[in-house]
Every structure is written in C-alpha cells, then in structure tokens.
PDB file of C-alpha atoms and ligand atoms in Angstrom:
ATOM      1  CA  MET A  68       5.404  10.191  -7.354  1.00  0.00           C
ATOM      2  CA  LEU A  69       6.886  10.441  -4.284  1.00  0.00           C
ATOM      3  CA  ARG A  70       5.696   8.264  -1.627  1.00  0.00           C
ATOM      4  CA  LEU A  71       6.142   9.265   1.762  1.00  0.00           C
ATOM      5  CA  ASP A  72       7.173   8.004   4.741  1.00  0.00           C
ATOM      6  CA  ARG A  73       4.885   8.153   7.119  1.00  0.00           C
ATOM      7  CA  ARG A  74       6.827   8.372  10.394  1.00  0.00           C
ATOM      8  CA  ALA A  75       9.260  10.417   8.572  1.00  0.00           C
ATOM      9  CA  LEU A  76       6.408  12.730   7.796  1.00  0.00           C
ATOM     10  CA  VAL A  77       6.231  13.822  11.715  1.00  0.00           C
ATOM     11  CA  LEU A  78       8.604  16.120  10.750  1.00  0.00           C
ATOM     12  CA  GLY A  79       7.457  20.006  10.780  1.00  0.00           C
ATOM     13  CA  LEU A  80       5.686  18.806  14.550  1.00  0.00           C
ATOM     14  CA  GLY A  81       3.271  21.213  15.496  1.00  0.00           C
ATOM     15  CA  ALA A  82       4.203  23.914  13.036  1.00  0.00           C
ATOM     16  CA  ALA A  83       0.549  25.925  12.049  1.00  0.00           C
ATOM     17  CA  ALA A  84      -1.353  23.559  14.380  1.00  0.00           C
ATOM     18  CA  VAL A  85      -3.467  25.656  15.785  1.00  0.00           C
ATOM     19  CA  GLY A  86      -4.235  28.476  12.206  1.00  0.00           C
ATOM     20  CA  VAL A  87      -1.756  30.572  11.884  1.00  0.00           C
ATOM     21  CA  ALA A  88      -1.130  34.439  10.852  1.00  0.00           C
ATOM     22  CA  SER A  89       0.803  34.477   6.910  1.00  0.00           C
ATOM     23  CA  LEU A  90       2.286  37.261   5.715  1.00  0.00           C
ATOM     24  CA  SER A  91      -1.008  38.536   3.797  1.00  0.00           C
ATOM     25  CA  GLY A  92      -2.606  38.699   7.574  1.00  0.00           C
ATOM     26  CA  ALA A  93      -5.020  35.989   6.327  1.00  0.00           C
ATOM     27  CA  ILE A  94      -5.789  32.890   8.906  1.00  0.00           C
ATOM     28  CA  ALA A  95      -4.079  29.946   7.876  1.00  0.00           C
ATOM     29  CA  ALA A  96      -6.013  26.199   8.333  1.00  0.00           C
ATOM     30  CA  PRO A  97      -4.168  24.337  10.574  1.00  0.00           C
ATOM     31  CA  SER A  98      -1.668  21.764   8.309  1.00  0.00           C
ATOM     32  CA  TYR A  99      -2.647  18.780  10.608  1.00  0.00           C
ATOM     33  CA  ASP A 100       1.265  17.786  10.103  1.00  0.00           C
ATOM     34  CA  ASP A 101       1.130  17.163  13.657  1.00  0.00           C
ATOM     35  CA  PRO A 102      -0.371  13.298  14.206  1.00  0.00           C
ATOM     36  CA  ASP A 103      -2.105  14.034  17.090  1.00  0.00           C
ATOM     37  CA  GLU A 104      -3.807  16.899  15.684  1.00  0.00           C
ATOM     38  CA  MET A 105      -5.193  14.943  13.372  1.00  0.00           C
ATOM     39  CA  TYR A 106      -6.342  12.559  15.340  1.00  0.00           C
ATOM     40  CA  GLY A 107      -8.115  15.069  17.383  1.00  0.00           C
ATOM     41  CA  ALA A 108      -9.663  16.403  14.568  1.00  0.00           C
ATOM     42  CA  LEU A 109     -11.452  13.441  13.575  1.00  0.00           C
ATOM     43  CA  ARG A 110     -12.727  12.712  16.989  1.00  0.00           C
ATOM     44  CA  ARG A 111     -13.865  16.631  17.026  1.00  0.00           C
ATOM     45  CA  GLN A 112     -14.647  17.654  13.983  1.00  0.00           C
ATOM     46  CA  PRO A 113     -17.889  16.866  12.140  1.00  0.00           C
ATOM     47  CA  GLY A 114     -17.507  12.951  10.650  1.00  0.00           C
ATOM     48  CA  GLU A 115     -19.839  11.343   8.117  1.00  0.00           C
ATOM     49  CA  LYS A 116     -19.860   7.364   8.914  1.00  0.00           C
ATOM     50  CA  LEU A 117     -19.457   5.407   5.933  1.00  0.00           C
ATOM     51  CA  ASP A 118     -20.491   1.485   5.974  1.00  0.00           C
ATOM     52  CA  VAL A 119     -17.986  -0.701   4.623  1.00  0.00           C
ATOM     53  CA  GLY A 120     -19.001  -3.969   5.608  1.00  0.00           C
ATOM     54  CA  ALA A 121     -17.206  -4.903   8.337  1.00  0.00           C
ATOM     55  CA  GLY A 122     -15.803  -1.932   8.516  1.00  0.00           C
ATOM     56  CA  THR A 123     -16.712   1.936   9.402  1.00  0.00           C
ATOM     57  CA  ILE A 124     -15.047   4.833   8.049  1.00  0.00           C
ATOM     58  CA  ASN A 125     -15.367   8.252   9.676  1.00  0.00           C
ATOM     59  CA  LEU A 126     -14.247  10.830   7.088  1.00  0.00           C
ATOM     60  CA  VAL A 127     -13.782  14.265   8.663  1.00  0.00           C
ATOM     61  CA  PHE A 128     -13.591  16.981   6.033  1.00  0.00           C
ATOM     62  CA  ALA A 129     -10.580  19.353   7.771  1.00  0.00           C
ATOM     63  CA  ASP A 130     -11.946  22.470   8.776  1.00  0.00           C
ATOM     64  CA  GLY A 131     -14.683  22.192   6.145  1.00  0.00           C
ATOM     65  CA  ALA A 132     -12.444  21.413   3.491  1.00  0.00           C
ATOM     66  CA  PRO A 133     -13.858  24.354   1.598  1.00  0.00           C
ATOM     67  CA  GLY A 134     -14.004  24.115  -2.512  1.00  0.00           C
ATOM     68  CA  VAL A 135     -13.220  20.206  -2.172  1.00  0.00           C
ATOM     69  CA  ASP A 136     -16.282  18.081  -4.331  1.00  0.00           C
ATOM     70  CA  ARG A 137     -17.810  16.185  -1.075  1.00  0.00           C
ATOM     71  CA  ASP A 138     -19.693  13.666  -3.352  1.00  0.00           C
ATOM     72  CA  ARG A 139     -16.902  13.037  -5.747  1.00  0.00           C
ATOM     73  CA  VAL A 140     -15.195  12.575  -2.361  1.00  0.00           C
ATOM     74  CA  ARG A 141     -17.926  10.194  -1.286  1.00  0.00           C
ATOM     75  CA  SER A 142     -17.454   8.346  -4.298  1.00  0.00           C
ATOM     76  CA  TRP A 143     -13.722   7.486  -4.575  1.00  0.00           C
ATOM     77  CA  VAL A 144     -13.767   6.609  -0.949  1.00  0.00           C
ATOM     78  CA  ARG A 145     -16.143   3.828  -1.440  1.00  0.00           C
ATOM     79  CA  THR A 146     -14.481   2.446  -4.313  1.00  0.00           C
ATOM     80  CA  ALA A 147     -10.825   1.626  -2.759  1.00  0.00           C
ATOM     81  CA  ALA A 148     -13.049   0.688   0.300  1.00  0.00           C
ATOM     82  CA  ALA A 149     -14.295  -1.836  -2.247  1.00  0.00           C
ATOM     83  CA  ALA A 150     -10.552  -2.372  -3.908  1.00  0.00           C
ATOM     84  CA  LEU A 151      -9.300  -3.368   0.250  1.00  0.00           C
ATOM     85  CA  SER A 152     -12.558  -5.558   0.465  1.00  0.00           C
ATOM     86  CA  ALA A 153     -11.714  -7.302  -2.828  1.00  0.00           C
ATOM     87  CA  TYR A 154      -8.048  -7.855  -1.636  1.00  0.00           C
ATOM     88  CA  PHE A 155      -8.778  -8.837   1.660  1.00  0.00           C
ATOM     89  CA  GLY A 156     -11.357 -10.614   1.734  1.00  0.00           C
ATOM     90  CA  ARG A 157     -13.381  -7.912   3.718  1.00  0.00           C
ATOM     91  CA  TYR A 158     -13.047  -4.249   4.407  1.00  0.00           C
ATOM     92  CA  PRO A 159      -9.372  -5.154   6.850  1.00  0.00           C
ATOM     93  CA  VAL A 160     -10.167  -2.948   9.753  1.00  0.00           C
ATOM     94  CA  LYS A 161     -13.208  -2.233  12.202  1.00  0.00           C
ATOM     95  CA  ASP A 162     -13.052   1.686  12.053  1.00  0.00           C
ATOM     96  CA  TYR A 163     -10.947   3.796  10.565  1.00  0.00           C
ATOM     97  CA  GLY A 164     -10.798   7.713  10.204  1.00  0.00           C
ATOM     98  CA  LEU A 165     -10.167   9.291   7.461  1.00  0.00           C
ATOM     99  CA  LEU A 166      -8.924  13.600   7.402  1.00  0.00           C
ATOM    100  CA  VAL A 167      -9.540  15.212   3.873  1.00  0.00           C
ATOM    101  CA  ILE A 168      -7.155  18.242   4.338  1.00  0.00           C
ATOM    102  CA  ALA A 169      -8.299  20.630   1.400  1.00  0.00           C
ATOM    103  CA  GLU A 170      -5.312  22.624  -1.140  1.00  0.00           C
ATOM    104  CA  PRO A 171      -4.818  24.070  -3.958  1.00  0.00           C
ATOM    105  CA  GLY A 172      -4.691  22.377  -7.049  1.00  0.00           C
ATOM    106  CA  ASP A 173      -6.692  19.379  -9.316  1.00  0.00           C
ATOM    107  CA  ARG A 174      -4.895  16.518  -7.830  1.00  0.00           C
ATOM    108  CA  VAL A 175      -4.949  14.137  -5.139  1.00  0.00           C
ATOM    109  CA  GLY A 176      -1.712  15.634  -2.882  1.00  0.00           C
ATOM    110  CA  HIS A 177       0.074  13.336  -0.081  1.00  0.00           C
ATOM    111  CA  ALA A 178      -1.137  11.096   2.565  1.00  0.00           C
ATOM    112  CA  THR A 179      -0.003   9.664   5.786  1.00  0.00           C
ATOM    113  CA  THR A 180      -0.766   6.970   7.644  1.00  0.00           C
ATOM    114  CA  PHE A 181      -0.849   5.912  11.536  1.00  0.00           C
ATOM    115  CA  GLY A 182      -2.113   3.783  13.699  1.00  0.00           C
ATOM    116  CA  TYR A 183      -1.226   4.606  17.186  1.00  0.00           C
ATOM    117  CA  ALA A 184      -4.352   6.213  18.181  1.00  0.00           C
ATOM    118  CA  GLY A 185      -6.772   4.128  15.709  1.00  0.00           C
ATOM    119  CA  SER A 186      -6.102   3.025  12.256  1.00  0.00           C
ATOM    120  CA  ALA A 187      -6.431   6.908  10.524  1.00  0.00           C
ATOM    121  CA  THR A 188      -5.259   8.339   7.362  1.00  0.00           C
ATOM    122  CA  ARG A 189      -4.320  12.591   6.935  1.00  0.00           C
ATOM    123  CA  ILE A 190      -5.162  13.218   2.878  1.00  0.00           C
ATOM    124  CA  HIS A 191      -4.407  15.859   0.820  1.00  0.00           C
ATOM    125  CA  VAL A 192      -7.496  16.428  -1.557  1.00  0.00           C
ATOM    126  CA  GLY A 193      -7.143  19.754  -4.343  1.00  0.00           C
ATOM    127  CA  THR A 194     -10.147  21.975  -5.078  1.00  0.00           C
ATOM    128  CA  GLY A 195     -10.098  21.152  -8.705  1.00  0.00           C
ATOM    129  CA  ALA A 196      -9.663  17.382  -8.586  1.00  0.00           C
ATOM    130  CA  ASP A 197     -12.064  15.981 -11.082  1.00  0.00           C
ATOM    131  CA  THR A 198     -13.450  12.877 -11.581  1.00  0.00           C
ATOM    132  CA  PRO A 199     -10.816  11.368 -13.417  1.00  0.00           C
ATOM    133  CA  ALA A 200      -7.843  12.325 -10.961  1.00  0.00           C
ATOM    134  CA  PHE A 201      -9.852  10.410  -7.995  1.00  0.00           C
ATOM    135  CA  HIS A 202     -10.586   7.630 -10.573  1.00  0.00           C
ATOM    136  CA  ASN A 203      -6.406   7.767 -11.104  1.00  0.00           C
ATOM    137  CA  ASP A 204      -5.460   8.481  -8.091  1.00  0.00           C
ATOM    138  CA  TRP A 205      -3.576   5.062  -6.546  1.00  0.00           C
ATOM    139  CA  VAL A 206      -2.604   6.700  -2.919  1.00  0.00           C
ATOM    140  CA  LEU A 207      -5.798   6.425  -1.154  1.00  0.00           C
ATOM    141  CA  VAL A 208      -6.032   2.513  -1.390  1.00  0.00           C
ATOM    142  CA  HIS A 209      -1.881   2.765  -0.947  1.00  0.00           C
ATOM    143  CA  GLU A 210      -2.741   4.582   2.572  1.00  0.00           C
ATOM    144  CA  MET A 211      -5.402   1.660   3.438  1.00  0.00           C
ATOM    145  CA  VAL A 212      -3.329  -0.952   2.392  1.00  0.00           C
ATOM    146  CA  HIS A 213      -0.636  -0.106   5.306  1.00  0.00           C
ATOM    147  CA  THR A 214      -3.763  -0.201   7.638  1.00  0.00           C
ATOM    148  CA  ALA A 215      -4.537  -4.013   7.241  1.00  0.00           C
ATOM    149  CA  LEU A 216      -1.581  -5.194   7.963  1.00  0.00           C
ATOM    150  CA  PRO A 217       0.194  -4.750  12.004  1.00  0.00           C
ATOM    151  CA  ASP A 218       2.641  -2.537  12.938  1.00  0.00           C
ATOM    152  CA  LEU A 219       6.547  -3.069  12.209  1.00  0.00           C
ATOM    153  CA  PRO A 220       9.720  -1.557  13.704  1.00  0.00           C
ATOM    154  CA  ARG A 221      11.992   1.238  11.842  1.00  0.00           C
ATOM    155  CA  ARG A 222      13.842  -1.073  10.900  1.00  0.00           C
ATOM    156  CA  ALA A 223      11.144  -2.831   8.783  1.00  0.00           C
ATOM    157  CA  LEU A 224       9.681   0.102   6.696  1.00  0.00           C
ATOM    158  CA  TRP A 225      10.848  -1.286   3.602  1.00  0.00           C
ATOM    159  CA  LEU A 226       8.221  -4.688   4.047  1.00  0.00           C
ATOM    160  CA  GLN A 227       5.652  -2.188   5.221  1.00  0.00           C
ATOM    161  CA  GLU A 228       5.822   0.368   1.942  1.00  0.00           C
ATOM    162  CA  GLY A 229       6.867  -2.693  -0.655  1.00  0.00           C
ATOM    163  CA  ASN A 230       3.481  -4.013   0.873  1.00  0.00           C
ATOM    164  CA  ALA A 231       1.760  -1.511  -0.050  1.00  0.00           C
ATOM    165  CA  VAL A 232       3.026  -0.789  -3.724  1.00  0.00           C
ATOM    166  CA  TYR A 233       2.300  -4.503  -4.384  1.00  0.00           C
ATOM    167  CA  VAL A 234      -1.235  -4.919  -3.411  1.00  0.00           C
ATOM    168  CA  GLU A 235      -2.472  -1.218  -4.475  1.00  0.00           C
ATOM    169  CA  PRO A 236      -2.537  -1.724  -7.821  1.00  0.00           C
ATOM    170  CA  ILE A 237      -3.673  -5.300  -7.710  1.00  0.00           C
ATOM    171  CA  ALA A 238      -6.774  -3.826  -5.058  1.00  0.00           C
ATOM    172  CA  ARG A 239      -7.683  -1.840  -7.818  1.00  0.00           C
ATOM    173  CA  ALA A 240      -7.615  -4.576 -10.938  1.00  0.00           C
ATOM    174  CA  LEU A 241      -9.544  -6.486  -9.253  1.00  0.00           C
ATOM    175  CA  ILE A 242     -12.222  -4.311  -8.983  1.00  0.00           C
ATOM    176  CA  GLY A 243     -11.667  -3.620 -12.704  1.00  0.00           C
ATOM    177  CA  GLN A 244     -11.147   0.101 -11.732  1.00  0.00           C
ATOM    178  CA  LEU A 245      -7.090  -0.428 -12.889  1.00  0.00           C
ATOM    179  CA  PRO A 246      -6.293  -2.691 -16.000  1.00  0.00           C
ATOM    180  CA  VAL A 247      -4.582  -5.798 -15.617  1.00  0.00           C
ATOM    181  CA  GLU A 248      -1.572  -5.057 -18.386  1.00  0.00           C
ATOM    182  CA  GLU A 249      -1.433  -1.574 -16.512  1.00  0.00           C
ATOM    183  CA  VAL A 250      -0.417  -3.382 -13.148  1.00  0.00           C
ATOM    184  CA  TRP A 251       2.228  -5.452 -14.186  1.00  0.00           C
ATOM    185  CA  ARG A 252       3.244  -2.248 -16.354  1.00  0.00           C
ATOM    186  CA  GLU A 253       3.758  -0.778 -12.857  1.00  0.00           C
ATOM    187  CA  SER A 254       6.135  -3.822 -11.898  1.00  0.00           C
ATOM    188  CA  LEU A 255       8.541  -3.832 -15.303  1.00  0.00           C
ATOM    189  CA  VAL A 256       9.252  -0.232 -14.925  1.00  0.00           C
ATOM    190  CA  GLY A 257       9.633  -0.060 -11.480  1.00  0.00           C
ATOM    191  CA  MET A 258      11.044  -2.933  -9.291  1.00  0.00           C
ATOM    192  CA  PRO A 259      14.347  -1.979 -10.837  1.00  0.00           C
ATOM    193  CA  LYS A 260      14.449   1.220  -9.415  1.00  0.00           C
ATOM    194  CA  GLY A 261      14.655  -0.824  -6.195  1.00  0.00           C
ATOM    195  CA  ALA A 262      18.252  -3.183  -7.160  1.00  0.00           C
ATOM    196  CA  PRO A 263      20.289  -2.912  -4.789  1.00  0.00           C
ATOM    197  CA  ARG A 264      23.838  -1.262  -4.668  1.00  0.00           C
ATOM    198  CA  THR A 265      26.974  -2.909  -4.786  1.00  0.00           C
ATOM    199  CA  ASP A 266      27.681  -1.792  -0.719  1.00  0.00           C
ATOM    200  CA  ASP A 267      24.171  -3.337  -0.121  1.00  0.00           C
ATOM    201  CA  PRO A 268      24.036  -4.516   3.290  1.00  0.00           C
ATOM    202  CA  GLY A 269      20.555  -6.141   3.109  1.00  0.00           C
ATOM    203  CA  MET A 270      17.497  -4.590   3.336  1.00  0.00           C
ATOM    204  CA  ASP A 271      16.602  -4.267   6.915  1.00  0.00           C
ATOM    205  CA  GLY A 272      17.511  -0.595   8.168  1.00  0.00           C
ATOM    206  CA  THR A 273      17.235   0.707   4.605  1.00  0.00           C
ATOM    207  CA  HIS A 274      16.324   4.718   3.612  1.00  0.00           C
ATOM    208  CA  ALA A 275      17.444   4.758   0.165  1.00  0.00           C
ATOM    209  CA  TRP A 276      13.731   5.245  -1.644  1.00  0.00           C
ATOM    210  CA  GLY A 277      14.058   2.728  -4.632  1.00  0.00           C
ATOM    211  CA  ARG A 278      14.852   0.384  -1.527  1.00  0.00           C
ATOM    212  CA  LEU A 279      11.865   1.034   0.605  1.00  0.00           C
ATOM    213  CA  TYR A 280       9.849   0.921  -1.829  1.00  0.00           C
ATOM    214  CA  TRP A 281      10.306  -0.682  -5.392  1.00  0.00           C
ATOM    215  CA  GLY A 282      12.721  -3.478  -3.694  1.00  0.00           C
ATOM    216  CA  GLY A 283      10.633  -3.840  -0.962  1.00  0.00           C
ATOM    217  CA  ALA A 284       7.503  -4.657  -3.447  1.00  0.00           C
ATOM    218  CA  THR A 285      10.066  -7.232  -4.920  1.00  0.00           C
ATOM    219  CA  PHE A 286       9.996  -8.883  -1.857  1.00  0.00           C
ATOM    220  CA  TRP A 287       6.076  -9.316  -1.953  1.00  0.00           C
ATOM    221  CA  LEU A 288       6.310 -10.355  -5.872  1.00  0.00           C
ATOM    222  CA  LEU A 289       9.220 -12.911  -4.765  1.00  0.00           C
ATOM    223  CA  ALA A 290       6.756 -14.282  -1.814  1.00  0.00           C
ATOM    224  CA  GLU A 291       3.947 -14.707  -4.157  1.00  0.00           C
ATOM    225  CA  ILE A 292       6.562 -16.899  -6.289  1.00  0.00           C
ATOM    226  CA  ALA A 293       7.683 -18.764  -3.346  1.00  0.00           C
ATOM    227  CA  ILE A 294       3.766 -19.301  -1.628  1.00  0.00           C
ATOM    228  CA  TYR A 295       2.536 -20.770  -5.157  1.00  0.00           C
ATOM    229  CA  ARG A 296       5.520 -23.010  -5.494  1.00  0.00           C
ATOM    230  CA  ASP A 297       6.271 -23.717  -1.694  1.00  0.00           C
ATOM    231  CA  SER A 298       1.929 -25.317  -1.554  1.00  0.00           C
ATOM    232  CA  LYS A 299       2.304 -26.516  -4.712  1.00  0.00           C
ATOM    233  CA  GLY A 300      -0.290 -23.764  -6.552  1.00  0.00           C
ATOM    234  CA  LYS A 301      -2.240 -24.447  -3.316  1.00  0.00           C
ATOM    235  CA  PHE A 302      -2.056 -21.102  -1.614  1.00  0.00           C
ATOM    236  CA  SER A 303      -1.104 -17.450  -2.835  1.00  0.00           C
ATOM    237  CA  LEU A 304       0.331 -13.924  -0.959  1.00  0.00           C
ATOM    238  CA  ARG A 305      -3.924 -13.364  -0.819  1.00  0.00           C
ATOM    239  CA  ASP A 306      -4.133 -15.604   1.620  1.00  0.00           C
ATOM    240  CA  ALA A 307      -0.861 -15.027   4.037  1.00  0.00           C
ATOM    241  CA  LEU A 308      -1.868 -11.506   3.521  1.00  0.00           C
ATOM    242  CA  ARG A 309      -5.473 -12.063   4.903  1.00  0.00           C
ATOM    243  CA  ARG A 310      -4.239 -14.808   7.785  1.00  0.00           C
ATOM    244  CA  ILE A 311      -1.864 -12.504   8.802  1.00  0.00           C
ATOM    245  CA  ASN A 312      -4.499  -9.108   9.103  1.00  0.00           C
ATOM    246  CA  ARG A 313      -7.707 -10.902  10.811  1.00  0.00           C
ATOM    247  CA  GLU A 314      -5.040 -12.217  13.759  1.00  0.00           C
ATOM    248  CA  SER A 315      -3.388  -8.538  13.991  1.00  0.00           C
ATOM    249  CA  GLY A 316      -6.696  -6.922  13.393  1.00  0.00           C
ATOM    250  CA  GLY A 317      -3.720  -4.303  11.311  1.00  0.00           C
ATOM    251  CA  ASN A 318      -1.782  -1.127  11.665  1.00  0.00           C
ATOM    252  CA  THR A 319      -3.109  -0.737  15.176  1.00  0.00           C
ATOM    253  CA  VAL A 320      -0.802  -3.525  16.901  1.00  0.00           C
ATOM    254  CA  ASP A 321       3.136  -3.786  16.145  1.00  0.00           C
ATOM    255  CA  TRP A 322       4.735  -6.781  15.488  1.00  0.00           C
ATOM    256  CA  SER A 323       8.228  -8.453  14.467  1.00  0.00           C
ATOM    257  CA  PRO A 324       8.472  -8.753  11.541  1.00  0.00           C
ATOM    258  CA  GLU A 325       9.075 -12.732  12.235  1.00  0.00           C
ATOM    259  CA  GLN A 326       5.820 -12.578  13.355  1.00  0.00           C
ATOM    260  CA  LEU A 327       4.487 -11.645  10.559  1.00  0.00           C
ATOM    261  CA  MET A 328       5.920 -13.930   8.672  1.00  0.00           C
ATOM    262  CA  SER A 329       5.211 -16.947  10.741  1.00  0.00           C
ATOM    263  CA  VAL A 330       2.028 -16.254  11.061  1.00  0.00           C
ATOM    264  CA  GLY A 331       1.378 -15.929   6.774  1.00  0.00           C
ATOM    265  CA  ASP A 332       3.196 -18.669   6.587  1.00  0.00           C
ATOM    266  CA  ALA A 333       0.653 -20.518   8.468  1.00  0.00           C
ATOM    267  CA  ALA A 334      -2.208 -19.742   6.149  1.00  0.00           C
ATOM    268  CA  ALA A 335       0.025 -21.989   3.707  1.00  0.00           C
ATOM    269  CA  GLY A 336       1.663 -24.454   5.572  1.00  0.00           C
ATOM    270  CA  THR A 337       4.696 -22.832   4.398  1.00  0.00           C
ATOM    271  CA  ARG A 338       8.037 -22.080   5.617  1.00  0.00           C
ATOM    272  CA  SER A 339       7.813 -19.851   1.873  1.00  0.00           C
ATOM    273  CA  LEU A 340       7.362 -16.433   3.654  1.00  0.00           C
ATOM    274  CA  GLN A 341      10.267 -16.666   6.976  1.00  0.00           C
ATOM    275  CA  ASP A 342      12.786 -18.158   4.431  1.00  0.00           C
ATOM    276  CA  LEU A 343      12.517 -15.668   2.237  1.00  0.00           C
ATOM    277  CA  TYR A 344      12.864 -12.686   5.252  1.00  0.00           C
ATOM    278  CA  ALA A 345      15.976 -14.018   6.399  1.00  0.00           C
ATOM    279  CA  ARG A 346      17.185 -14.276   3.068  1.00  0.00           C
ATOM    280  CA  PHE A 347      16.865 -10.463   2.421  1.00  0.00           C
ATOM    281  CA  ALA A 348      16.988  -8.852   6.352  1.00  0.00           C
ATOM    282  CA  GLY A 349      20.507  -8.888   6.505  1.00  0.00           C
ATOM    283  CA  GLN A 350      22.423  -9.535   3.268  1.00  0.00           C
ATOM    284  CA  ARG A 351      22.412  -8.151  -0.458  1.00  0.00           C
ATOM    285  CA  VAL A 352      20.570 -10.316  -2.511  1.00  0.00           C
ATOM    286  CA  ASP A 353      20.259  -9.789  -6.267  1.00  0.00           C
ATOM    287  CA  THR A 354      17.064 -11.020  -8.561  1.00  0.00           C
ATOM    288  CA  ASP A 355      17.216 -11.269 -11.809  1.00  0.00           C
ATOM    289  CA  LEU A 356      14.085  -9.677 -12.705  1.00  0.00           C
ATOM    290  CA  ALA A 357      14.273 -10.590 -16.632  1.00  0.00           C
ATOM    291  CA  ASP A 358      14.032 -14.033 -15.629  1.00  0.00           C
ATOM    292  CA  LEU A 359      11.216 -13.289 -13.518  1.00  0.00           C
ATOM    293  CA  PHE A 360       9.262 -11.284 -15.654  1.00  0.00           C
ATOM    294  CA  ARG A 361       9.975 -13.722 -18.400  1.00  0.00           C
ATOM    295  CA  GLN A 362       8.695 -16.596 -16.047  1.00  0.00           C
ATOM    296  CA  LEU A 363       5.618 -15.047 -15.006  1.00  0.00           C
ATOM    297  CA  GLY A 364       4.938 -13.874 -18.754  1.00  0.00           C
ATOM    298  CA  ILE A 365       5.129 -10.838 -18.916  1.00  0.00           C
ATOM    299  CA  GLY A 366       7.174  -8.440 -21.843  1.00  0.00           C
ATOM    300  CA  MET A 367       6.411  -5.177 -23.180  1.00  0.00           C
ATOM    301  CA  ASP A 368       6.156  -4.517 -26.848  1.00  0.00           C
ATOM    302  CA  GLY A 369       7.826  -1.825 -28.711  1.00  0.00           C
ATOM    303  CA  GLN A 370       5.166   1.141 -28.076  1.00  0.00           C
ATOM    304  CA  GLY A 371       5.701   0.165 -24.404  1.00  0.00           C
ATOM    305  CA  ALA A 372       2.742  -2.129 -23.891  1.00  0.00           C
ATOM    306  CA  THR A 373       2.386  -4.837 -22.145  1.00  0.00           C
ATOM    307  CA  ARG A 374       2.302  -8.255 -23.796  1.00  0.00           C
ATOM    308  CA  PHE A 375       1.545 -11.697 -22.087  1.00  0.00           C
ATOM    309  CA  ASP A 376       2.911 -15.104 -23.028  1.00  0.00           C
ATOM    310  CA  GLU A 377       0.216 -17.412 -21.367  1.00  0.00           C
ATOM    311  CA  THR A 378       2.379 -20.047 -21.893  1.00  0.00           C
ATOM    312  CA  ALA A 379       5.033 -19.073 -19.344  1.00  0.00           C
ATOM    313  CA  PRO A 380       6.033 -21.665 -16.555  1.00  0.00           C
ATOM    314  CA  LEU A 381       4.104 -18.986 -14.199  1.00  0.00           C
ATOM    315  CA  ALA A 382       1.361 -17.522 -16.468  1.00  0.00           C
ATOM    316  CA  ASP A 383      -1.163 -19.719 -14.679  1.00  0.00           C
ATOM    317  CA  LEU A 384       0.076 -18.106 -10.933  1.00  0.00           C
ATOM    318  CA  ARG A 385       0.239 -14.216 -12.541  1.00  0.00           C
ATOM    319  CA  ARG A 386      -3.319 -14.910 -14.064  1.00  0.00           C
ATOM    320  CA  ARG A 387      -4.383 -15.488 -10.245  1.00  0.00           C
ATOM    321  CA  ILE A 388      -2.765 -12.649  -8.881  1.00  0.00           C
ATOM    322  CA  THR A 389      -5.286 -10.281 -10.517  1.00  0.00           C
ATOM    323  CA  ARG A 390      -8.447 -12.590 -10.467  1.00  0.00           C
ATOM    324  CA  ARG A 391     -11.007 -12.135  -7.669  1.00  0.00           C
TER     325      ARG A 391
HETATM  326 ZN1  LIG B 138       3.737   4.115   1.805  1.00  0.00          ZN
END
C-alpha cells in the first residue's frame, strides 16, 4: 500500500479547490489538495471536539462528508487516539485537526499530515467502509504518529516515515488492536524492501520508496536495540520518543535531525541515537536482517505464521516493545 509523502502531496495545489463543474455538469466538492484549503475547512466548517485526555481533536466532516458513517468514524478516531496515548503516555499533541473527506469505495483511503499551521491531517474515507475496514485501518495511526515528533528538513523524511511505519503497529498492539504476531510479521516482510542498493549514498536525501519507509523503519528498530543495549536494558526507544514529543510539542515546530537525536538520547543518558544517525545519514550501511530477527527471536513457519523463540538473546526486548 502506498504511504504518501506528506510534502510531495502539495502536488495538484489549487485544483478543484473551490468546487469545479465536472463534465457531467454536477458541482464537484472541493478536493482540499491544497493544505491551506484543509486548514480553512478545519477553521470554518462545523467540527466536533473529541476530548482525548491531554489533547482535543477537532473532527470535521468536509462539506458534511455525505454517506460517511459518522458513528464509525468517531469510534475509529477514538481508538487511534487511544493507541497513540498508549505509546506516548498521553495524547501527543494538544490540538489536532482531522478533516474527513468522503470518497467512493469501501476502505480508508490516503491521508496527509501537516504541521505548519497546526497539527492536522486530511484523510479520505470510503462511503462504503464498514466496521472491519475501520478496524483494520493503519493509516490514521500512521498519520497521528507524524504529529508527535517535530518536523524535520526534507533530507530527513526517511526518519519521519520510518518512525511512523515502526511505531504504528506497536501502538495498535499496545491497545490490543493488532496481534503481536502481526506487528513482527510486517517487519519480517517489509524491512527487506528497505535494503540499500550497491550505489546507495546513505539515507539522508533519499527519495526511494523502500528506503524512505522500510529503510527508515529498520533504522528505528536498530535504534530500539541500541538504546536497550547502551542503557543495559533500563530504557527503550519509547522513552526517547516520549522525551522528544514532550520537548517539541509535536510537528508544529521544526527541528534538525541532530537535535532530535540528542534530545532522545538525553532520555536514556546514552549516545545511541546520535551515533546511529551519524552512521546512517551519509553512507551506505548494510543491515543483516536475518541475524537481527534471529537475535530478537522472530521467525516465520512454512505457513507464513510468525514464530517466536523465547530463548533468543533479545527476546526480552522484543516482549517489552509490545508490552504496555
Ligand atoms: Zn507517513
């Protein structure tokens, strides 16, 4: 499934922003492809305020989002917020705008998150989406994870996408929405897509889909292991990401990757993140994924089911990652 680059999505800016007559003569709804239109809709259209503990979500059904099941959407948004709160210890941003745009189909469609005028996401929802479609959706949690960390320069997009890919299934597992076996099955299947090619110049500035999403996710799994080892099992990546979230307040501020890493490291009193980032940013790094999963005690049987080895050297860490 395509996970869209949030900045690249400023493509198609302005098109159909104010209701364009279609070929059939009907008036099409605005598309909100231009993020300023999204912010405008969040400010001006009627919204519902959902109290999610430390934060408030302003839920707006774009132009009424005709045909979208509002009860299902509310429950889906609350569940996603609970996953975020479980991971970050509280809802990670104070004010979050969510623009739900109706589209044909039976699933949750693509979404994009912005921070320059407030933490906000626009997301497309199929009018035929049923309860399982919302239950199985990963997109909203992925987008909410983007709001928890500061925005970074374009060269570090891989850190942002990789972080959302890495954290999303874990956050859903923490509230029992995703089986732990599925969290690791996704990594087993996905992370090989992030392997560097022979001419890879390092992660910073990469535009390649596999590198951005799965290469990035592999980095954060390595960060998890590095913090665990360097702190002798006292701290985890979750502690580092919580610290980064608290100090930044989320994606409405711009940080450098170096700043992000040093604030995260302060949580554990290590240099794990700074050292790992320095290695990955500017040169090709090969990761032996087979060995990595073996150390974590994660494998797959002949039927494609995840199997855990509880005697593996990092089995304790693996269990802790998905434990509340
Ligand atoms: Zn993303």
